[in-house]
């Protein structure tokens, strides 16, 4: 059974810092991995999607890497801003399009 | 990006009543939609896969008679929470699967259900 774990559960940093969020999964047979952002009481916004054959994806200040063999992904946020404060969710897609989510990392960026 | 509309965004109901939540894909057709539940400070848990024109597939531990799913058209899936109880209070989120070179799920904004 696929399990997805995110570390840390919560993170507070001052504005401007670069930071790394971690995601690990137990079954390396995935189709892709996605990082989402969720604001309090809101739905999900997809940030980056990495196909199983890819190693990384970049969008603006965000960079996500994938090491399928070791079951790990990282989300790197450069020059963090208060507007980046949210919960970040990692999810892996298994067969049939099902997404298995991690518990999320709650990020707070202080001005 | 594709748009998925979920309605209502918030509902408060009395224990024992039924509540229907709608999930619509506004600019693409979706033969497959998913329903998730999220408890406070926890992650999203897949409840069921909704297939247009056929029965939904429920995850282990999810009562199909309590959470009725109907996917009667290519743009609409509904989740009905029957005989709601306080423990059903949660945040329910749907997603619609857009097929293409890469199949991607687009998520609704979620429905906050509070059962009194």
Short mmCIF file of C-alpha atoms in Angstrom, two decimals:
data_model
loop_
_atom_site.label_atom_id
_atom_site.label_comp_id
_atom_site.label_asym_id
_atom_site.label_seq_id
_atom_site.Cartn_x
_atom_site.Cartn_y
_atom_site.Cartn_z
CA UNK A 1 0.00 0.00 0.00
CA UNK A 2 1.38 3.35 -1.03
CA UNK A 3 2.15 5.74 1.81
CA UNK A 4 3.24 9.34 1.41
CA UNK A 5 5.01 11.21 4.17
CA UNK A 6 5.90 14.88 4.32
CA UNK A 7 8.50 16.47 6.54
CA UNK A 8 8.36 18.83 8.32
CA UNK A 9 4.71 19.07 9.34
CA UNK A 10 5.11 22.78 9.93
CA UNK A 11 7.74 25.35 9.09
CA UNK A 12 8.13 29.00 9.98
CA UNK A 13 10.76 31.12 8.25
CA UNK A 14 11.56 34.81 7.84
CA UNK A 15 10.85 36.42 4.54
CA UNK A 16 13.57 36.01 1.93
CA UNK A 17 14.81 32.62 3.04
CA UNK A 18 15.20 29.71 0.67
CA UNK A 19 13.53 26.57 1.93
CA UNK A 20 13.05 22.90 1.14
CA UNK A 21 10.01 20.75 1.74
CA UNK A 22 10.38 16.99 1.70
CA UNK A 23 8.13 14.21 0.50
CA UNK A 24 8.76 10.48 0.58
CA UNK A 25 6.73 7.57 -0.75
CA UNK A 26 6.97 3.84 -0.15
CA UNK A 27 6.13 2.41 -3.56
CA UNK A 28 8.32 3.64 -6.40
CA UNK A 29 5.86 2.43 -9.07
CA UNK A 30 4.27 5.81 -9.63
CA UNK A 31 3.03 7.55 -12.75
CA UNK A 32 3.77 11.03 -11.55
CA UNK A 33 4.14 13.21 -8.49
CA UNK A 34 2.47 16.54 -7.90
CA UNK A 35 2.95 19.37 -5.49
CA UNK A 36 -0.12 21.38 -4.50
CA UNK A 37 -0.78 24.47 -2.49
CA UNK A 38 -3.81 24.74 -0.23
CA UNK A 39 -4.86 27.95 1.46
CA UNK A 40 -6.96 27.65 4.66
CA UNK A 41 -10.47 26.42 3.91
CA UNK A 42 -9.81 26.37 0.19
CA UNK A 43 -9.30 23.86 -2.57
CA UNK A 44 -6.04 22.83 -4.17
CA UNK A 45 -3.82 24.68 -6.59
CA UNK A 46 -1.45 22.53 -8.60
CA UNK A 47 2.09 23.90 -8.49
CA UNK A 48 4.24 21.37 -10.28
CA UNK A 49 3.78 17.94 -11.83
CA UNK A 50 6.74 15.65 -12.39
CA UNK A 51 6.31 12.66 -14.64
CA UNK A 52 7.90 9.43 -13.46
CA UNK A 53 10.52 9.71 -16.21
CA UNK A 54 11.51 13.23 -15.21
CA UNK A 55 13.95 14.39 -12.55
CA UNK A 56 12.70 17.91 -11.90
CA UNK A 57 10.33 20.67 -12.86
CA UNK A 58 10.62 24.41 -12.37
CA UNK A 59 8.10 27.20 -12.22
CA UNK A 60 9.23 30.64 -11.20
CA UNK A 61 10.68 30.48 -7.69
CA UNK A 62 9.63 26.85 -7.31
CA UNK A 63 11.69 23.81 -8.19
CA UNK A 64 10.60 20.25 -7.56
CA UNK A 65 12.85 17.23 -7.88
CA UNK A 66 12.01 13.55 -8.06
CA UNK A 67 14.17 10.55 -7.22
CA UNK A 68 11.84 7.69 -7.93
CA UNK A 69 14.28 4.95 -6.99
CA UNK A 70 14.70 6.29 -3.48
CA UNK A 71 11.07 7.35 -3.17
CA UNK A 72 11.76 11.01 -2.55
CA UNK A 73 10.80 14.42 -3.83
CA UNK A 74 11.70 17.89 -2.68
CA UNK A 75 10.05 21.23 -3.29
CA UNK A 76 12.47 24.12 -3.22
CA UNK A 77 11.11 27.62 -2.72
CA UNK A 78 13.52 30.44 -3.41
CA UNK A 79 13.35 33.86 -1.78
CA UNK A 80 10.22 33.07 0.21
CA UNK A 81 7.50 35.70 0.58
CA UNK A 82 4.62 36.10 3.06
CA UNK A 83 2.25 35.25 0.21
CA UNK A 84 3.82 31.81 0.07
CA UNK A 85 2.26 31.00 3.44
CA UNK A 86 -0.02 28.01 2.92
CA UNK A 87 -0.10 24.25 3.29
CA UNK A 88 1.89 22.38 0.68
CA UNK A 89 0.73 18.91 -0.27
CA UNK A 90 2.63 16.25 -2.11
CA UNK A 91 0.68 13.56 -3.97
CA UNK A 92 1.70 10.55 -6.03
CA UNK A 93 -0.42 9.08 -8.76
CA UNK A 94 -0.75 5.34 -8.94
CA UNK A 95 -2.52 3.20 -11.48
CA UNK A 96 -6.02 4.33 -12.32
CA UNK A 97 -5.37 7.98 -11.74
CA UNK A 98 -5.72 7.79 -7.98
CA UNK A 99 -3.79 10.38 -6.01
CA UNK A 100 -2.30 9.48 -2.65
CA UNK A 101 -1.61 12.56 -0.58
CA UNK A 102 0.86 13.30 2.15
CA UNK A 103 -0.21 15.06 5.32
CA UNK A 104 1.15 18.37 4.13
CA UNK A 105 3.63 20.94 5.36
CA UNK A 106 2.15 24.08 6.84
CA UNK A 107 4.42 26.95 5.84
CA UNK A 108 4.43 30.36 7.47
CA UNK A 109 6.64 33.09 6.04
CA UNK A 110 7.04 35.99 8.43
CA UNK A 111 7.49 39.55 7.09
CA UNK B 1 -5.99 25.91 -16.77
CA UNK B 2 -9.18 23.92 -16.61
CA UNK B 3 -11.98 24.97 -14.28
CA UNK B 4 -13.88 22.76 -11.88
CA UNK B 5 -16.78 24.26 -9.99
CA UNK B 6 -17.98 22.81 -6.70
CA UNK B 7 -21.20 23.84 -5.04
CA UNK B 8 -22.09 24.70 -2.36
CA UNK B 9 -18.95 26.01 -0.76
CA UNK B 10 -20.42 25.69 2.70
CA UNK B 11 -23.44 23.94 4.11
CA UNK B 12 -24.81 23.57 7.61
CA UNK B 13 -27.48 20.95 8.17
CA UNK B 14 -29.29 19.14 10.94
CA UNK B 15 -28.43 15.61 11.90
CA UNK B 16 -30.45 13.10 9.90
CA UNK B 17 -30.87 15.20 6.79
CA UNK B 18 -29.25 14.59 3.42
CA UNK B 19 -26.91 16.96 1.64
CA UNK B 20 -26.00 17.04 -2.04
CA UNK B 21 -22.73 18.44 -3.32
CA UNK B 22 -22.17 19.14 -7.00
CA UNK B 23 -18.94 19.01 -8.96
CA UNK B 24 -18.87 20.40 -12.48
CA UNK B 25 -16.13 20.53 -15.07
CA UNK B 26 -16.82 23.81 -16.84
CA UNK B 27 -14.59 23.70 -19.88
CA UNK B 28 -13.84 20.04 -20.49
CA UNK B 29 -15.56 16.69 -20.37
CA UNK B 30 -14.62 14.33 -17.59
CA UNK B 31 -15.53 10.66 -17.68
CA UNK B 32 -13.80 10.28 -14.35
CA UNK B 33 -14.14 12.41 -11.24
CA UNK B 34 -12.89 11.83 -7.73
CA UNK B 35 -14.27 12.67 -4.32
CA UNK B 36 -12.00 13.35 -1.36
CA UNK B 37 -12.58 14.10 2.30
CA UNK B 38 -10.29 16.14 4.48
CA UNK B 39 -10.51 16.37 8.26
CA UNK B 40 -8.91 19.32 10.08
CA UNK B 41 -5.13 19.27 9.99
CA UNK B 42 -5.16 16.08 7.95
CA UNK B 43 -4.54 15.29 4.34
CA UNK B 44 -7.02 14.47 1.62
CA UNK B 45 -8.34 10.93 1.63
CA UNK B 46 -9.84 9.49 -1.51
CA UNK B 47 -13.42 8.38 -0.92
CA UNK B 48 -14.50 7.18 -4.33
CA UNK B 49 -13.93 7.31 -8.05
CA UNK B 50 -16.93 8.51 -10.02
CA UNK B 51 -17.33 7.08 -13.51
CA UNK B 52 -19.73 8.59 -16.03
CA UNK B 53 -22.51 6.19 -16.86
CA UNK B 54 -21.51 3.52 -14.38
CA UNK B 55 -21.33 2.85 -10.68
CA UNK B 56 -18.77 4.62 -8.55
CA UNK B 57 -15.85 2.73 -7.10
CA UNK B 58 -15.52 3.25 -3.36
CA UNK B 59 -12.36 3.04 -1.29
CA UNK B 60 -12.13 0.60 1.56
CA UNK B 61 -14.03 1.77 4.60
CA UNK B 62 -16.29 4.22 2.75
CA UNK B 63 -19.98 3.33 2.99
CA UNK B 64 -21.50 3.42 -0.48
CA UNK B 65 -25.04 3.62 0.89
CA UNK B 66 -24.16 6.64 2.96
CA UNK B 67 -22.19 8.52 0.32
CA UNK B 68 -24.20 8.27 -2.87
CA UNK B 69 -22.40 9.25 -6.04
CA UNK B 70 -24.06 9.97 -9.36
CA UNK B 71 -22.16 10.82 -12.53
CA UNK B 72 -24.95 11.19 -15.04
CA UNK B 73 -23.18 13.44 -17.52
CA UNK B 74 -19.67 14.13 -18.72
CA UNK B 75 -19.54 17.40 -16.80
CA UNK B 76 -21.35 16.69 -13.54
CA UNK B 77 -20.86 14.39 -10.58
CA UNK B 78 -22.82 14.65 -7.36
CA UNK B 79 -22.09 13.39 -3.87
CA UNK B 80 -25.04 12.98 -1.53
CA UNK B 81 -24.34 12.50 2.15
CA UNK B 82 -27.40 10.64 3.38
CA UNK B 83 -28.69 10.80 6.95
CA UNK B 84 -25.81 13.04 7.94
CA UNK B 85 -24.35 12.83 11.43
CA UNK B 86 -21.96 15.18 13.22
CA UNK B 87 -19.05 12.84 12.48
CA UNK B 88 -19.65 13.45 8.76
CA UNK B 89 -18.66 17.07 9.27
CA UNK B 90 -15.64 17.58 7.09
CA UNK B 91 -14.23 19.32 4.04
CA UNK B 92 -15.20 17.52 0.84
CA UNK B 93 -13.25 18.18 -2.37
CA UNK B 94 -13.88 16.87 -5.85
CA UNK B 95 -11.60 16.64 -8.82
CA UNK B 96 -12.18 16.03 -12.51
CA UNK B 97 -9.73 14.11 -14.65
CA UNK B 98 -8.84 15.82 -17.90
CA UNK B 99 -7.46 13.40 -20.44
CA UNK B 100 -4.68 14.37 -22.80
CA UNK B 101 -1.01 13.72 -23.37
CA UNK B 102 -0.88 13.80 -19.60
CA UNK B 103 -4.04 13.10 -17.64
CA UNK B 104 -4.38 15.74 -14.94
CA UNK B 105 -6.84 16.14 -12.09
CA UNK B 106 -8.32 19.60 -11.60
CA UNK B 107 -9.78 20.31 -8.20
CA UNK B 108 -12.87 22.12 -7.03
CA UNK B 109 -12.72 24.68 -4.24
CA UNK B 110 -14.22 22.29 -1.72
CA UNK B 111 -17.37 22.13 0.40
CA UNK B 112 -17.31 22.64 4.14
CA UNK B 113 -20.05 20.46 5.67
CA UNK B 114 -21.12 21.06 9.25
CA UNK B 115 -23.72 18.71 10.72
CA UNK B 116 -25.37 19.94 13.90
#
